[in-house]
Coordinates of C-alpha atoms in Angstrom, one line a residue:
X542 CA 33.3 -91.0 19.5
X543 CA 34.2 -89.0 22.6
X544 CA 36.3 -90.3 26.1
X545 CA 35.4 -88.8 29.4
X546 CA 38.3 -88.9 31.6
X547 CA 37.7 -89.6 35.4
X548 CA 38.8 -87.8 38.1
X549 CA 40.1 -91.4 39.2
X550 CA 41.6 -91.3 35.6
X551 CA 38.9 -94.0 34.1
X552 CA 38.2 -93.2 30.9
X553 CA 34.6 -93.3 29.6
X554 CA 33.6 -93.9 26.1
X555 CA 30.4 -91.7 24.8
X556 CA 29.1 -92.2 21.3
X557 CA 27.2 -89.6 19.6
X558 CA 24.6 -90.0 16.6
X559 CA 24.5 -86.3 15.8
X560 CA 21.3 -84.1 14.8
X561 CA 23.6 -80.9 16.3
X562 CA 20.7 -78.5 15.2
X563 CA 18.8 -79.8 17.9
X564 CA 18.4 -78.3 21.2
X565 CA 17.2 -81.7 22.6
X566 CA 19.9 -84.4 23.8
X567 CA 18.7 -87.7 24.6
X568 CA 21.4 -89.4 27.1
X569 CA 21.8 -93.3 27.4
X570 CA 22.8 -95.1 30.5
X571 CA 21.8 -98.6 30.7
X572 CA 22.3 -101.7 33.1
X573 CA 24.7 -103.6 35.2
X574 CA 25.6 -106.2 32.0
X575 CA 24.4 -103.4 29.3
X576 CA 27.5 -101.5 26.8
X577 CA 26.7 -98.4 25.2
X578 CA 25.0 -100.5 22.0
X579 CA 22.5 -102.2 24.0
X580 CA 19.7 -99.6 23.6
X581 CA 20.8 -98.7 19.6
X582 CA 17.5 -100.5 18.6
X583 CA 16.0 -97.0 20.0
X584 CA 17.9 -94.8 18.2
X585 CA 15.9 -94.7 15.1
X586 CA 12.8 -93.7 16.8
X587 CA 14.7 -91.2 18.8
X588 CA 16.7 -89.5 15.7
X589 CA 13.1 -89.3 13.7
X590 CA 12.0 -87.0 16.7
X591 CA 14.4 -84.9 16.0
X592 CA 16.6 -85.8 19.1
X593 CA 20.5 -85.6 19.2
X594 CA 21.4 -89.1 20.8
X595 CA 24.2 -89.8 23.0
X596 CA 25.1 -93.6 24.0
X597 CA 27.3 -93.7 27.4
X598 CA 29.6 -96.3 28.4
X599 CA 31.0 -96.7 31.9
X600 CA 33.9 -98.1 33.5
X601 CA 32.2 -102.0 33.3
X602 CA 32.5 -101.8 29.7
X603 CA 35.4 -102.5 27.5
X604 CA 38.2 -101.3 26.5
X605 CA 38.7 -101.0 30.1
X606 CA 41.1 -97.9 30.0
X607 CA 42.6 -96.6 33.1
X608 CA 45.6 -93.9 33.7
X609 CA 49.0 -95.9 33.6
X610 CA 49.7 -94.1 36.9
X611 CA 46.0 -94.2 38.6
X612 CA 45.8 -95.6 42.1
X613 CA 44.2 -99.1 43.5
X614 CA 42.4 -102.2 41.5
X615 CA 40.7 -101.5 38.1
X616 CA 38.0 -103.2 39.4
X617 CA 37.4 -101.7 43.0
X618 CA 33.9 -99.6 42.4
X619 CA 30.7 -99.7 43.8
X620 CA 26.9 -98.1 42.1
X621 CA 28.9 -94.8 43.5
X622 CA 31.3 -95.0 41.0
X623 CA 29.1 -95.6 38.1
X624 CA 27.6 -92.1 39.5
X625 CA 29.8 -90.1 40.9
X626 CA 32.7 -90.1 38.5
X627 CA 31.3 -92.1 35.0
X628 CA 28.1 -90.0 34.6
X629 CA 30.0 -86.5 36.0
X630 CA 32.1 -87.5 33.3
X631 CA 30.3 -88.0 30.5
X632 CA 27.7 -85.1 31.7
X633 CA 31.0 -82.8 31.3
X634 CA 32.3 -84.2 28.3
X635 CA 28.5 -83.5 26.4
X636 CA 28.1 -79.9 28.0
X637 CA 31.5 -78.9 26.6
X638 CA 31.2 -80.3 23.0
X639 CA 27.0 -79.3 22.7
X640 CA 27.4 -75.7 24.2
X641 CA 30.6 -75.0 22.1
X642 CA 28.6 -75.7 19.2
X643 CA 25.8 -73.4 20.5
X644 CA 29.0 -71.1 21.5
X645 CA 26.9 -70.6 24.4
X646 CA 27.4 -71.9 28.0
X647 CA 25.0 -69.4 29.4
X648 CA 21.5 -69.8 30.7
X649 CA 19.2 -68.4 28.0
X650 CA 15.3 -67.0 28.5
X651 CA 15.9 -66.7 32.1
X652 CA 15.9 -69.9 33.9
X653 CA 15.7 -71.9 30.7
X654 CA 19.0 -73.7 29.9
X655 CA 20.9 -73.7 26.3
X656 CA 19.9 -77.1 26.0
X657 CA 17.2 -79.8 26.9
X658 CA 19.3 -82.6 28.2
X659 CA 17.1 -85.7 28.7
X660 CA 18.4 -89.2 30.5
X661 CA 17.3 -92.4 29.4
X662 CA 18.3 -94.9 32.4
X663 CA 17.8 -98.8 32.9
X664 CA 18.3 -101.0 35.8
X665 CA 21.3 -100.0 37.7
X666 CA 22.1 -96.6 35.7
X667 CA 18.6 -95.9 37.2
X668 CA 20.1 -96.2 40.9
X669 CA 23.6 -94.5 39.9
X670 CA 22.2 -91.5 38.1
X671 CA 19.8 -90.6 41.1
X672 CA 22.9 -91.0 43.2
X673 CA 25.0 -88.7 41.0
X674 CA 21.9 -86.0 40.5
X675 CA 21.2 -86.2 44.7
X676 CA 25.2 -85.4 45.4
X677 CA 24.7 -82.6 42.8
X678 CA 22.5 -81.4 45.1
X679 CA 23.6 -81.7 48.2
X680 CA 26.7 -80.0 47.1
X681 CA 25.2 -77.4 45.1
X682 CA 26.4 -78.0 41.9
X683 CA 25.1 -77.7 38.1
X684 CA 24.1 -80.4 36.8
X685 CA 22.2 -79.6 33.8
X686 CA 19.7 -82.5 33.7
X687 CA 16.1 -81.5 32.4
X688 CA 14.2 -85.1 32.7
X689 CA 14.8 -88.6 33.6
X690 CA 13.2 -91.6 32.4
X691 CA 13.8 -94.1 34.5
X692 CA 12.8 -97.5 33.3
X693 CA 13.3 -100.4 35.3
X694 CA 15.1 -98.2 38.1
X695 CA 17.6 -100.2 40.6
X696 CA 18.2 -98.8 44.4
X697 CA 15.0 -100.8 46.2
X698 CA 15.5 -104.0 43.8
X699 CA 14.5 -107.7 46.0
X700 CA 14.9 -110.2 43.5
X701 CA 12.6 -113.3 43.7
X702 CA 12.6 -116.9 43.4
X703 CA 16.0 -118.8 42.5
X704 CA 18.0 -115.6 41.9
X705 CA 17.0 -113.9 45.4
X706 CA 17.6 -117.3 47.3
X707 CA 21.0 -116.8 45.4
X708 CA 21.8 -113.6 46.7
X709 CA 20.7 -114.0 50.2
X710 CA 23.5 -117.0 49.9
X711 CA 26.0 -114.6 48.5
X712 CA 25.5 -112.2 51.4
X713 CA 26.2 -114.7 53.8
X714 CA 29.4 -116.1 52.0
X715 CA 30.3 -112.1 51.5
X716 CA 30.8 -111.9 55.4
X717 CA 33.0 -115.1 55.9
X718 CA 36.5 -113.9 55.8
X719 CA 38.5 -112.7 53.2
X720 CA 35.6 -110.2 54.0
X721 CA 34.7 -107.9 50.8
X722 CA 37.9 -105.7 51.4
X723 CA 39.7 -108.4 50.2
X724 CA 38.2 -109.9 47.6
X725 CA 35.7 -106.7 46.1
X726 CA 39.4 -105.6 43.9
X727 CA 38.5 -108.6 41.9
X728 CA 35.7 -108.8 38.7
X729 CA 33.5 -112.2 38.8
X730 CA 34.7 -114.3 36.2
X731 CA 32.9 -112.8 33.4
X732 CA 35.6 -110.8 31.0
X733 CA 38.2 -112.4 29.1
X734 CA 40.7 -111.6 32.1
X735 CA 39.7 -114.5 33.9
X736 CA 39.9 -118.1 32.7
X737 CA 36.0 -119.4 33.1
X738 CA 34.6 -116.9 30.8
X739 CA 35.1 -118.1 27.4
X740 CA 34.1 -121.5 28.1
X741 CA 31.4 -120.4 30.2
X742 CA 29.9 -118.1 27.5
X743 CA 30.8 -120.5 24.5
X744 CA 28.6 -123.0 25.9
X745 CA 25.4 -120.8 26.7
X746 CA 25.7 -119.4 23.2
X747 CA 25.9 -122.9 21.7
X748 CA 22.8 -123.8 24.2
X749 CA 20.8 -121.4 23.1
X750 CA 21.7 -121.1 19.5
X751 CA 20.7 -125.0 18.8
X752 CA 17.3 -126.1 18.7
X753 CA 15.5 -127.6 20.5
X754 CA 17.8 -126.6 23.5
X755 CA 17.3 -123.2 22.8
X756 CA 13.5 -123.7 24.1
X757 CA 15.2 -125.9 27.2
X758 CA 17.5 -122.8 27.7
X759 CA 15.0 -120.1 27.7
X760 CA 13.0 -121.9 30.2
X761 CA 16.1 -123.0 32.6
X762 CA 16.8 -118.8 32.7
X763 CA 13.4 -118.1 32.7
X764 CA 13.0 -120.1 36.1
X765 CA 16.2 -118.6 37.2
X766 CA 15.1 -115.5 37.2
X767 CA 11.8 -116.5 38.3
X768 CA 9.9 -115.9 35.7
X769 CA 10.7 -112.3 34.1
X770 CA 9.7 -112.9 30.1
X771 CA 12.5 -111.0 28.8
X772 CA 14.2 -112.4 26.0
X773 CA 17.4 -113.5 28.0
X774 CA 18.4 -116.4 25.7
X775 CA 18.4 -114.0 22.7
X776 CA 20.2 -111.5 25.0
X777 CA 23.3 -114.2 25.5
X778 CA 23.3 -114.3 21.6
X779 CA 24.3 -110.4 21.6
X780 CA 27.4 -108.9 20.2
X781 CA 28.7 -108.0 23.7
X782 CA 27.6 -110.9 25.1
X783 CA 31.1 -112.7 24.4
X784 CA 34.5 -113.2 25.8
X785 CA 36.5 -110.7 24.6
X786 CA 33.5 -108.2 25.2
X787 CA 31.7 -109.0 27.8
X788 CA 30.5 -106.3 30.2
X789 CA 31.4 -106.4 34.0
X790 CA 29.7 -106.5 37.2
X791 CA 31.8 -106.3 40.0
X792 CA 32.1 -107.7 43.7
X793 CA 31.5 -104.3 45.3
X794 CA 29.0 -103.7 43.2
X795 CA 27.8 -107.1 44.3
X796 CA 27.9 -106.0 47.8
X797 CA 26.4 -102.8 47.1
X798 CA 22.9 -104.8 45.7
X799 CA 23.0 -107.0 48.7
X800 CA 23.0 -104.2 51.2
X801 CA 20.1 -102.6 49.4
X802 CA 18.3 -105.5 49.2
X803 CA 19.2 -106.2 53.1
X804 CA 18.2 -102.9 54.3
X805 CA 15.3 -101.9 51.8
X806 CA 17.2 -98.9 51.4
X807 CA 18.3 -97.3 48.4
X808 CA 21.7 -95.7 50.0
X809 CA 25.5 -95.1 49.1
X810 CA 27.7 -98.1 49.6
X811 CA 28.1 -99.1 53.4
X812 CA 32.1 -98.9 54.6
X813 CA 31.3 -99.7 58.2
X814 CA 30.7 -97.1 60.2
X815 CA 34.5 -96.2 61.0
X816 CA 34.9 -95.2 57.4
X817 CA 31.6 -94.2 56.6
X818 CA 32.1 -91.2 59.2
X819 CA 35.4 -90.1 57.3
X820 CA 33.5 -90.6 54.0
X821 CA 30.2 -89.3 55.2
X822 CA 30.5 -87.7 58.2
X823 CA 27.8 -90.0 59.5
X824 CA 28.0 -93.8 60.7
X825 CA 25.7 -94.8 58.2
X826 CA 25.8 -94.2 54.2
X827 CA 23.3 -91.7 53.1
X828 CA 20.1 -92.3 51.6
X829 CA 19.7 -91.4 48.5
X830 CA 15.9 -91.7 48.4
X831 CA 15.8 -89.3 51.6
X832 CA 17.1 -86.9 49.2
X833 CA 14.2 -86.8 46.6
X834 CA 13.0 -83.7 47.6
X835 CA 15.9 -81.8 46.0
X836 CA 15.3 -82.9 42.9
X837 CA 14.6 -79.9 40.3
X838 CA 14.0 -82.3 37.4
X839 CA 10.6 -83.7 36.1
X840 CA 10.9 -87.8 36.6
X841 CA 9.2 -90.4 34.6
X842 CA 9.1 -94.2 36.3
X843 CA 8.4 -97.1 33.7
X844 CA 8.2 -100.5 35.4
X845 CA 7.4 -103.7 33.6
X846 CA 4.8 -106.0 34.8
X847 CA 6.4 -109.2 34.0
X848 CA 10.0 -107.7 35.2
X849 CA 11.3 -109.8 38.2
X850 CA 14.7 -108.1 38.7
X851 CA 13.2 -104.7 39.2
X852 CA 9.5 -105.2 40.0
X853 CA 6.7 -103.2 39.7
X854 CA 6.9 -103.0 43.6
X855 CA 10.5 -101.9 43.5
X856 CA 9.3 -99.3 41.2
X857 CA 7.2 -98.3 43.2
X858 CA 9.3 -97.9 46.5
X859 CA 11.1 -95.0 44.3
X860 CA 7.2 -93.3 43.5
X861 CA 6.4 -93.3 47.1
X862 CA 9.8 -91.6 48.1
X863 CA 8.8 -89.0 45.7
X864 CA 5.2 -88.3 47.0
X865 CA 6.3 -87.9 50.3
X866 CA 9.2 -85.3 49.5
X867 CA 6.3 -83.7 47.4
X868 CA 4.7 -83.6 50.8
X869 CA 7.7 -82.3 52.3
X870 CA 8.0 -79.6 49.8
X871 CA 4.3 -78.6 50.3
X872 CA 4.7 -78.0 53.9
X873 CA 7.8 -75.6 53.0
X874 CA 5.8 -73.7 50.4
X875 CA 7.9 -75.0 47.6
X876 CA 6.8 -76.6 43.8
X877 CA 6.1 -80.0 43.8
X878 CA 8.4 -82.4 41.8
X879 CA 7.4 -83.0 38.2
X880 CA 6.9 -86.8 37.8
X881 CA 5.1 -89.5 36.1
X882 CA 4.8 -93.4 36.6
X883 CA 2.7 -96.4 34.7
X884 CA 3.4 -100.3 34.6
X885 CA 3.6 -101.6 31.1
X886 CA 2.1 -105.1 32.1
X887 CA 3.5 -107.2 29.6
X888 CA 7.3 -106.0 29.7
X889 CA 10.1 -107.9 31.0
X890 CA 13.6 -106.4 32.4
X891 CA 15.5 -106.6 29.0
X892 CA 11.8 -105.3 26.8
X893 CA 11.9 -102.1 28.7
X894 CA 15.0 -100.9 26.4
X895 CA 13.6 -103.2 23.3
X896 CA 13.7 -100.5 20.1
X897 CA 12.0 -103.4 18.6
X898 CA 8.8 -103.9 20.6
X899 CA 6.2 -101.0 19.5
X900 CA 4.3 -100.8 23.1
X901 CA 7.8 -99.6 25.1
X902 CA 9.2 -97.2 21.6
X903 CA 5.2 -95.5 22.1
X904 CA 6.1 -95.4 25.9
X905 CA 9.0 -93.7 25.8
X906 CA 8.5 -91.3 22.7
X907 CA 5.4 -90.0 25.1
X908 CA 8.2 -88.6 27.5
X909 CA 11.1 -87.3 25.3
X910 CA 8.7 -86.0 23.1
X911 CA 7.4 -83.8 25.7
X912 CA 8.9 -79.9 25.3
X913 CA 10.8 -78.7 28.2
X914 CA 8.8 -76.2 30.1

């Protein structure tokens, strides 16, 4: 167990499952109510390829550490955050501790780097890693990354049914005063700071551990999130799905989703265009997507077919922005970006991180298999 310390002095927990002989890392961010365990079901099939695994946390999971002496609200971070500062983090943390073991920081064979360092990113670690590797670029910095398999990718995600009528309704409540400044310092009631959690979490375990309510359960969720086949019922029965455990999501964070969904943009956080130019230099937040034709990693996209909080469509929104800055790169002369993308038709959100379900472990074994060229 390793901690990556924040420049805004959060600390990060990263877990490693060692094969040190091996030049290939396979790095782990998953989703917006994800810990580092959630994908461990994959770690077997990844450590009999010969892969050296790393699990990442980020500042939504517990413990929660922060510098005694670090500025502002625990809980006042957008996507950018999970980017910026908890992947930089970690990313520094794993470059120091595998290239001291290779006692090599240096590029080797040219162009090719000590290392094959391979990200495995669900749901909103998808939309906070391309933020992180586009910033990298912008700014010119090393970032290391060889591949990224993005499965379920947020930044362009328009949620359906019951859960998008819900978050058009939270948009509009977001804008009555307090307006977000005020209130985005403050987690939604779902960690055992705030008094709603355990009983709210006490009574969907008990609701979907007892039959035949489990059934009743499983379809109430089901319609919820109109009609994504993941196993969400099972999901609530998780280890980290409790209390004194339970993963965070954020209002900012919140806020961040809503503008996306609002502008069909996949862009930084929105500040209002007063603070936006001190933060940006431009009134409006970048765009992340507008930025694809930096990338200098190869890209593989895995949507599911029956996945309703980041459809096939949304999926998609992030393929097209990579065929035109292919088309951008051709008209400068430049290599085209490496990248991949198929719909598994029968996966839900939660299946595409399932170590369990043979169709997704073949899927993704395709792509991390694959030798750095």
């Amino acid at each position: 167990m390793h901690y990556a310390r924040t420049t805004d002095g959060y600390w990060i927990p990263v877990v490693r499952i060692p094969a040190k002989e091996s030049r290939r890392k396979l790095v782990m961010h998953l989703g917006m109510f994800d810990d580092l365990w959630s994908a461990a079901s994959l770690v077997p099939s990844a450590r009999e390829d010969g892969l050296d695994v790393f699990l990442i946390g980020n500042r939504n999971c517990p413990p929660f550490v922060r510098d005694a002496d670090a500025s502002g609200e625990y809980f006042d971070y957008s996507i950018d955050e999970l980017g910026l500062q908890d992947i930089r983090a970690a990313d520094r943390v794993i470059s120091n501790v595998v290239c001291n073991e290779l006692a090599s920081s240096q590029l080797e064979n040219g162009s090719k780097p000590a290392f094959e360092h391979i990200k495995l990113v669900h749901s909103m670690a998808g939309a906070a890693v391309f933020i992180y590797l586009t910033d990298c670029l912008v700014r010119g910095e090393a970032h290391g990354i060889s591949q990224i398999i993005a499965a379920g990718p947020a930044g362009f995600q328009r949620p359906k049914g019951l859960l998008g009528a819900g978050s058009q309704i939270l948009r509009l409540l977001l804008c009555i005063p307090p307006h977000w400044q005020t209130i985005t310092a403050f987690p939604i009631g779902l960690t055992e700071e705030t008094l709603v959690s355990e009983p709210i979490f006490k009574a969907l375990y008990d609701v979907t551990s007892l039959k035949p309510l489990d059934k009743v359960a499983a379809l109430a969720l089901r319609t919820v999130l109109a009609g994504d086949t993941s196993k969400w019922a099972d999901a609530i029965r998780r280890e980290h799905y409790n209390p004194a455990g339970m993963p965070v999501v954020t209002w900012k964070i919140l806020l961040h989703l809503l503008q996306q969904i609002k502008s069909g943009r996949f862009a930084r956080f929105d500040y209002g265009k007063e603070k936006n130019a001190a933060m940006y230099r431009n009134e409006d937040p970048p765009d992340v997507a507008a930025l694809y034709d930096l990338l200098d990693v190869r890209v593989n996209f895995i949507a599911g077919g029956k996945d309703s909080i980041v459809s096939p469509k949304a999926v998609q929104k992030h393929v097209d922005a990579i065929v035109t800055a292919n088309e951008r790169r051709a008209a400068r002369g430049d290599a085209p970006i490496d990248w991949t993308s198929e719909v598994l038709p029968n996966m839900g959100h939660l299946d595409i991180i399932d170590g369990d379900n043979e169709e997704i472990v073949a899927c993704l074994r395709k792509h991390w298999q694959r030798e750095y060229l």
